Amino acid sequence: MENTYIHDHEIDILLNDVVSLYGYDFSEYARASLGRRINRLFALDKFPSFAEFRYKIRTDADYFSRFVEEITVNVTEMFRDPSFYKALREEVLPVLATHPFIRIWHAGCSTGEEVFSMAILLQEANLLHKSLLYATDINPKVLEKLRTGMFPLSQMKQYSENYIASGGKEDFSKYYTANYERARFDASLSKSIIVSTHNLVSDRSFNEFQLIVCRNVLIYFDRPLKDKAFVLFDESLEKLGFLALGSKENLKFSPVAHKFRQLDNKQKIWRKIE
Amino acid sequence: MEENRITHLTGLIVIGGSAGSLDVILRVLPLLKTTMQVPVIIVLHRKISEENILTELLTAKTNLPVKEVEDGDVLVGGTIYIAPADYHLLLEKQGGLSLDASEKINYSRPSIDVTFESAAEAFGKKLTAIILSGANADGSAGMKIVKQHGGICLAQNPATASAAYMPQYAINHVAVDSILNADEIAAYINAQ
């Protein structure tokens, strides 16, 4: 078992199958991480050989949806990197507040913890009533979870600490009700969230936004695909709109870099200046 | 051109450490010659809150460039790279560095196993993996893969480690090439 391993050329074969049978193109994902995810799933589901793994993916659409769910990374949390949320509160929301209507796109939102965090920020700034949050991901299964508005109750202590570190002044528990092992977030938050599948590899711009949040998504793409996504974000942002990336990501070397200026706060937030 | 990038590097050194390993790194770094040709990647388990302090601390100990890895960085010889807190660090075959925020491995992110394993696949015989002090088994599974790809594995002498478990675990489970103290680790890197 230990020596059974999916090699690079076999990954190419799989990715070819997947794009031709299901229309998902992973060929421009960063290969080291993708290879590790595929090998992890192969070991987890105890396939005896590459041929059987390939056959299962080709012939079983349900298994393919598991494949998508497992090879994409869906680790997220509420108020992840609290200092980022603090910067949103202090520097971005006051600008958004001047608009009659606010549109925000969470691209690659996974199960939606960061979308609900944003909804809480907007509520506290008294902006949620005039905001729409578009939550998109490649993976329909994580979006089903998002739609429930429920997150594991066991995480709430951590999220509450993050919330306070982000400058939150309320009692975090007022935003949810405990329901067995789950925390169900208030419907007043979810009613401003629009959920849809969107594939950054193949789908086009679908609206114009004042803020696009895409954190720890592009790290899984290779350079040309990252650049394509940056162009898509540029096309989807109003002039003077904001783009927020993950804490180790950078717009600096992208083809649209000259159109953006980073805010002076060490956070990964850029403003579109032309 | 991108394909050939990796061949410009004569080798790669990846150092993994956990509890008690920072002291060793702080002793090794001042001993490294500024003529060092290879890149060195350091993967340390630590609390997220210590993140920025670590890079500053290591920068103060050497005249070599020290860089916390950002997404999209490409390896340059003679540079010391730090895996950022809360991300796994992987090596691409073209010499690029990739970050991955997926599940913790061995309760750790960054996980030493993840970096050793992907470095082994990208660098093969050109890789040296070094395991330092720690109270965790992280690194040993990765070292097995380093050996399968013909790379070199070194362990800190457990007798000199403030937490002997991690290097001892590697010695017990992997045919490590040498067991070294801090001075000898620096001398090894300088000889590359």
PDB file of C-alpha atoms in Angstrom, chain B residues 17-176:
ATOM      1  CA  GLY B  17      12.073  21.692  13.657  1.00  0.00           C
ATOM      2  CA  SER B  18       9.629  21.910  16.509  1.00  0.00           C
ATOM      3  CA  ALA B  19      10.023  22.498  20.250  1.00  0.00           C
ATOM      4  CA  GLY B  20      13.588  23.526  21.088  1.00  0.00           C
ATOM      5  CA  SER B  21      14.694  23.890  17.468  1.00  0.00           C
ATOM      6  CA  LEU B  22      14.789  27.683  17.358  1.00  0.00           C
ATOM      7  CA  ASP B  23      17.908  27.720  19.558  1.00  0.00           C
ATOM      8  CA  VAL B  24      19.644  25.419  17.093  1.00  0.00           C
ATOM      9  CA  ILE B  25      18.690  27.594  14.113  1.00  0.00           C
ATOM     10  CA  LEU B  26      19.942  30.654  15.960  1.00  0.00           C
ATOM     11  CA  ARG B  27      23.287  28.907  16.444  1.00  0.00           C
ATOM     12  CA  VAL B  28      23.528  27.625  12.850  1.00  0.00           C
ATOM     13  CA  LEU B  29      22.621  30.840  10.992  1.00  0.00           C
ATOM     14  CA  PRO B  30      25.576  33.009  12.120  1.00  0.00           C
ATOM     15  CA  LEU B  31      27.928  30.228  11.013  1.00  0.00           C
ATOM     16  CA  LEU B  32      26.648  30.168   7.419  1.00  0.00           C
ATOM     17  CA  LYS B  33      28.975  31.759   4.873  1.00  0.00           C
ATOM     18  CA  THR B  34      27.520  34.544   2.738  1.00  0.00           C
ATOM     19  CA  THR B  35      28.861  32.689  -0.278  1.00  0.00           C
ATOM     20  CA  MET B  36      26.250  29.964   0.292  1.00  0.00           C
ATOM     21  CA  GLN B  37      25.011  28.729  -3.117  1.00  0.00           C
ATOM     22  CA  VAL B  38      21.972  26.675  -2.209  1.00  0.00           C
ATOM     23  CA  PRO B  39      18.601  27.894  -0.956  1.00  0.00           C
ATOM     24  CA  VAL B  40      17.673  26.848   2.584  1.00  0.00           C
ATOM     25  CA  ILE B  41      14.042  26.404   3.629  1.00  0.00           C
ATOM     26  CA  ILE B  42      13.163  26.419   7.325  1.00  0.00           C
ATOM     27  CA  VAL B  43       9.889  24.839   8.459  1.00  0.00           C
ATOM     28  CA  LEU B  44       9.208  25.468  12.141  1.00  0.00           C
ATOM     29  CA  HIS B  45       6.178  24.596  14.231  1.00  0.00           C
ATOM     30  CA  ARG B  46       5.064  27.644  16.154  1.00  0.00           C
ATOM     31  CA  LYS B  47       2.159  29.710  17.355  1.00  0.00           C
ATOM     32  CA  ILE B  48       0.617  32.007  14.742  1.00  0.00           C
ATOM     33  CA  SER B  49       1.148  35.047  16.983  1.00  0.00           C
ATOM     34  CA  GLU B  50       4.920  34.582  16.803  1.00  0.00           C
ATOM     35  CA  GLU B  51       4.893  34.864  13.030  1.00  0.00           C
ATOM     36  CA  ASN B  52       6.528  38.199  12.293  1.00  0.00           C
ATOM     37  CA  ILE B  53       8.921  37.997  15.193  1.00  0.00           C
ATOM     38  CA  LEU B  54      10.495  34.829  13.792  1.00  0.00           C
ATOM     39  CA  THR B  55      11.552  36.334  10.461  1.00  0.00           C
ATOM     40  CA  GLU B  56      12.966  39.401  12.229  1.00  0.00           C
ATOM     41  CA  LEU B  57      14.812  37.231  14.709  1.00  0.00           C
ATOM     42  CA  LEU B  58      16.436  35.124  12.007  1.00  0.00           C
ATOM     43  CA  THR B  59      17.250  38.130   9.820  1.00  0.00           C
ATOM     44  CA  ALA B  60      19.264  39.565  12.710  1.00  0.00           C
ATOM     45  CA  LYS B  61      21.433  36.432  12.861  1.00  0.00           C
ATOM     46  CA  THR B  62      22.806  36.335   9.324  1.00  0.00           C
ATOM     47  CA  ASN B  63      23.915  38.527   6.423  1.00  0.00           C
ATOM     48  CA  LEU B  64      22.187  36.181   4.011  1.00  0.00           C
ATOM     49  CA  PRO B  65      18.771  37.285   2.751  1.00  0.00           C
ATOM     50  CA  VAL B  66      15.926  35.862   4.879  1.00  0.00           C
ATOM     51  CA  LYS B  67      12.420  35.799   3.443  1.00  0.00           C
ATOM     52  CA  GLU B  68       9.108  34.598   4.754  1.00  0.00           C
ATOM     53  CA  VAL B  69       7.559  32.778   1.798  1.00  0.00           C
ATOM     54  CA  GLU B  70       4.752  34.482  -0.088  1.00  0.00           C
ATOM     55  CA  ASP B  71       2.604  32.803  -2.686  1.00  0.00           C
ATOM     56  CA  GLY B  72       4.358  32.739  -6.065  1.00  0.00           C
ATOM     57  CA  ASP B  73       7.946  33.055  -4.792  1.00  0.00           C
ATOM     58  CA  VAL B  74      10.579  31.198  -6.810  1.00  0.00           C
ATOM     59  CA  LEU B  75      13.670  29.694  -5.144  1.00  0.00           C
ATOM     60  CA  VAL B  76      16.879  31.680  -5.446  1.00  0.00           C
ATOM     61  CA  GLY B  77      20.241  30.264  -4.347  1.00  0.00           C
ATOM     62  CA  GLY B  78      21.829  31.726  -1.219  1.00  0.00           C
ATOM     63  CA  THR B  79      18.483  32.714   0.297  1.00  0.00           C
ATOM     64  CA  ILE B  80      16.904  31.477   3.524  1.00  0.00           C
ATOM     65  CA  TYR B  81      13.162  30.933   3.268  1.00  0.00           C
ATOM     66  CA  ILE B  82      10.798  30.644   6.226  1.00  0.00           C
ATOM     67  CA  ALA B  83       7.539  28.709   5.892  1.00  0.00           C
ATOM     68  CA  PRO B  84       4.775  31.070   7.057  1.00  0.00           C
ATOM     69  CA  ALA B  85       2.651  30.137  10.052  1.00  0.00           C
ATOM     70  CA  ASP B  86      -0.652  28.440   9.273  1.00  0.00           C
ATOM     71  CA  TYR B  87       0.264  27.310   5.732  1.00  0.00           C
ATOM     72  CA  HIS B  88       1.891  24.159   4.396  1.00  0.00           C
ATOM     73  CA  LEU B  89       4.806  24.918   2.093  1.00  0.00           C
ATOM     74  CA  LEU B  90       5.287  22.843  -1.068  1.00  0.00           C
ATOM     75  CA  LEU B  91       7.880  22.850  -3.838  1.00  0.00           C
ATOM     76  CA  GLU B  92       6.901  22.860  -7.486  1.00  0.00           C
ATOM     77  CA  LYS B  93       9.009  20.950  -9.982  1.00  0.00           C
ATOM     78  CA  GLN B  94       9.908  24.234 -11.713  1.00  0.00           C
ATOM     79  CA  GLY B  95      11.401  25.574  -8.467  1.00  0.00           C
ATOM     80  CA  GLY B  96       8.363  27.616  -7.451  1.00  0.00           C
ATOM     81  CA  LEU B  97       7.060  27.702  -3.893  1.00  0.00           C
ATOM     82  CA  SER B  98       3.389  26.971  -3.256  1.00  0.00           C
ATOM     83  CA  LEU B  99       1.346  27.519  -0.125  1.00  0.00           C
ATOM     84  CA  ASP B 100      -1.526  25.341   0.963  1.00  0.00           C
ATOM     85  CA  ALA B 101      -3.963  26.135   3.785  1.00  0.00           C
ATOM     86  CA  SER B 102      -5.402  22.611   3.983  1.00  0.00           C
ATOM     87  CA  GLU B 103      -5.887  20.457   7.090  1.00  0.00           C
ATOM     88  CA  LYS B 104      -3.140  20.202   9.704  1.00  0.00           C
ATOM     89  CA  ILE B 105      -0.842  17.180   9.419  1.00  0.00           C
ATOM     90  CA  ASN B 106       0.622  15.768  12.640  1.00  0.00           C
ATOM     91  CA  TYR B 107      -1.334  18.557  14.401  1.00  0.00           C
ATOM     92  CA  SER B 108       0.880  21.007  12.532  1.00  0.00           C
ATOM     93  CA  ARG B 109       0.604  23.609   9.804  1.00  0.00           C
ATOM     94  CA  PRO B 110       3.202  24.033   8.423  1.00  0.00           C
ATOM     95  CA  SER B 111       3.903  20.313   8.496  1.00  0.00           C
ATOM     96  CA  ILE B 112       7.515  19.222   7.992  1.00  0.00           C
ATOM     97  CA  ASP B 113       6.359  16.006   6.290  1.00  0.00           C
ATOM     98  CA  VAL B 114       4.514  17.976   3.610  1.00  0.00           C
ATOM     99  CA  THR B 115       7.560  20.071   2.689  1.00  0.00           C
ATOM    100  CA  PHE B 116      10.032  17.153   2.847  1.00  0.00           C
ATOM    101  CA  GLU B 117       7.782  15.050   0.626  1.00  0.00           C
ATOM    102  CA  SER B 118       7.164  17.648  -2.066  1.00  0.00           C
ATOM    103  CA  ALA B 119      10.820  18.760  -1.992  1.00  0.00           C
ATOM    104  CA  ALA B 120      11.831  15.114  -2.477  1.00  0.00           C
ATOM    105  CA  GLU B 121       9.623  14.824  -5.543  1.00  0.00           C
ATOM    106  CA  ALA B 122      10.863  18.106  -7.011  1.00  0.00           C
ATOM    107  CA  PHE B 123      14.574  17.853  -6.146  1.00  0.00           C
ATOM    108  CA  GLY B 124      15.325  14.114  -5.819  1.00  0.00           C
ATOM    109  CA  LYS B 125      19.024  13.543  -5.134  1.00  0.00           C
ATOM    110  CA  LYS B 126      19.701  17.267  -4.864  1.00  0.00           C
ATOM    111  CA  LEU B 127      17.751  17.508  -1.624  1.00  0.00           C
ATOM    112  CA  THR B 128      19.075  17.394   1.923  1.00  0.00           C
ATOM    113  CA  ALA B 129      16.443  17.141   4.677  1.00  0.00           C
ATOM    114  CA  ILE B 130      17.506  18.008   8.219  1.00  0.00           C
ATOM    115  CA  ILE B 131      15.388  17.250  11.293  1.00  0.00           C
ATOM    116  CA  LEU B 132      15.966  19.150  14.531  1.00  0.00           C
ATOM    117  CA  SER B 133      14.708  19.104  18.094  1.00  0.00           C
ATOM    118  CA  GLY B 134      11.004  18.503  18.679  1.00  0.00           C
ATOM    119  CA  ALA B 135       8.382  16.608  20.654  1.00  0.00           C
ATOM    120  CA  ASN B 136       6.400  15.400  17.639  1.00  0.00           C
ATOM    121  CA  ALA B 137       6.832  12.666  15.003  1.00  0.00           C
ATOM    122  CA  ASP B 138       6.484  15.145  12.118  1.00  0.00           C
ATOM    123  CA  GLY B 139       9.234  14.846   9.503  1.00  0.00           C
ATOM    124  CA  SER B 140       9.932  11.108   9.618  1.00  0.00           C
ATOM    125  CA  ALA B 141       7.355  10.079   7.027  1.00  0.00           C
ATOM    126  CA  GLY B 142       8.664  12.808   4.740  1.00  0.00           C
ATOM    127  CA  MET B 143      12.241  11.647   5.280  1.00  0.00           C
ATOM    128  CA  LYS B 144      11.328   8.150   4.103  1.00  0.00           C
ATOM    129  CA  ILE B 145      10.204   9.695   0.819  1.00  0.00           C
ATOM    130  CA  VAL B 146      13.391  11.786   0.651  1.00  0.00           C
ATOM    131  CA  LYS B 147      15.378   8.525   0.870  1.00  0.00           C
ATOM    132  CA  GLN B 148      13.197   6.859  -1.796  1.00  0.00           C
ATOM    133  CA  HIS B 149      14.117   9.722  -4.140  1.00  0.00           C
ATOM    134  CA  GLY B 150      17.814   9.419  -3.358  1.00  0.00           C
ATOM    135  CA  GLY B 151      18.112  12.515  -1.159  1.00  0.00           C
ATOM    136  CA  ILE B 152      20.183  12.926   1.998  1.00  0.00           C
ATOM    137  CA  CYS B 153      18.689  12.868   5.499  1.00  0.00           C
ATOM    138  CA  LEU B 154      20.415  14.364   8.543  1.00  0.00           C
ATOM    139  CA  ALA B 155      19.239  14.437  12.143  1.00  0.00           C
ATOM    140  CA  GLN B 156      20.307  16.629  15.009  1.00  0.00           C
ATOM    141  CA  ASN B 157      22.062  14.553  17.640  1.00  0.00           C
ATOM    142  CA  PRO B 158      19.215  13.787  20.111  1.00  0.00           C
ATOM    143  CA  ALA B 159      21.706  14.152  22.978  1.00  0.00           C
ATOM    144  CA  THR B 160      22.096  17.844  22.066  1.00  0.00           C
ATOM    145  CA  ALA B 161      18.376  18.444  21.384  1.00  0.00           C
ATOM    146  CA  SER B 162      16.268  20.019  24.102  1.00  0.00           C
ATOM    147  CA  ALA B 163      13.404  17.800  22.882  1.00  0.00           C
ATOM    148  CA  ALA B 164      14.991  14.560  21.655  1.00  0.00           C
ATOM    149  CA  TYR B 165      11.793  12.847  20.488  1.00  0.00           C
ATOM    150  CA  MET B 166      11.619  14.162  16.926  1.00  0.00           C
ATOM    151  CA  PRO B 167      15.213  13.515  15.803  1.00  0.00           C
ATOM    152  CA  GLN B 168      15.238  10.186  17.694  1.00  0.00           C
ATOM    153  CA  TYR B 169      12.003   9.124  15.987  1.00  0.00           C
ATOM    154  CA  ALA B 170      13.555   9.889  12.607  1.00  0.00           C
ATOM    155  CA  ILE B 171      16.742   7.974  13.496  1.00  0.00           C
ATOM    156  CA  ASN B 172      14.662   4.967  14.578  1.00  0.00           C
ATOM    157  CA  HIS B 173      12.498   4.920  11.453  1.00  0.00           C
ATOM    158  CA  VAL B 174      14.681   6.231   8.634  1.00  0.00           C
ATOM    159  CA  ALA B 175      18.195   5.302   7.549  1.00  0.00           C
ATOM    160  CA  VAL B 176      19.552   8.802   8.191  1.00  0.00           C
TER     161      VAL B 176
END
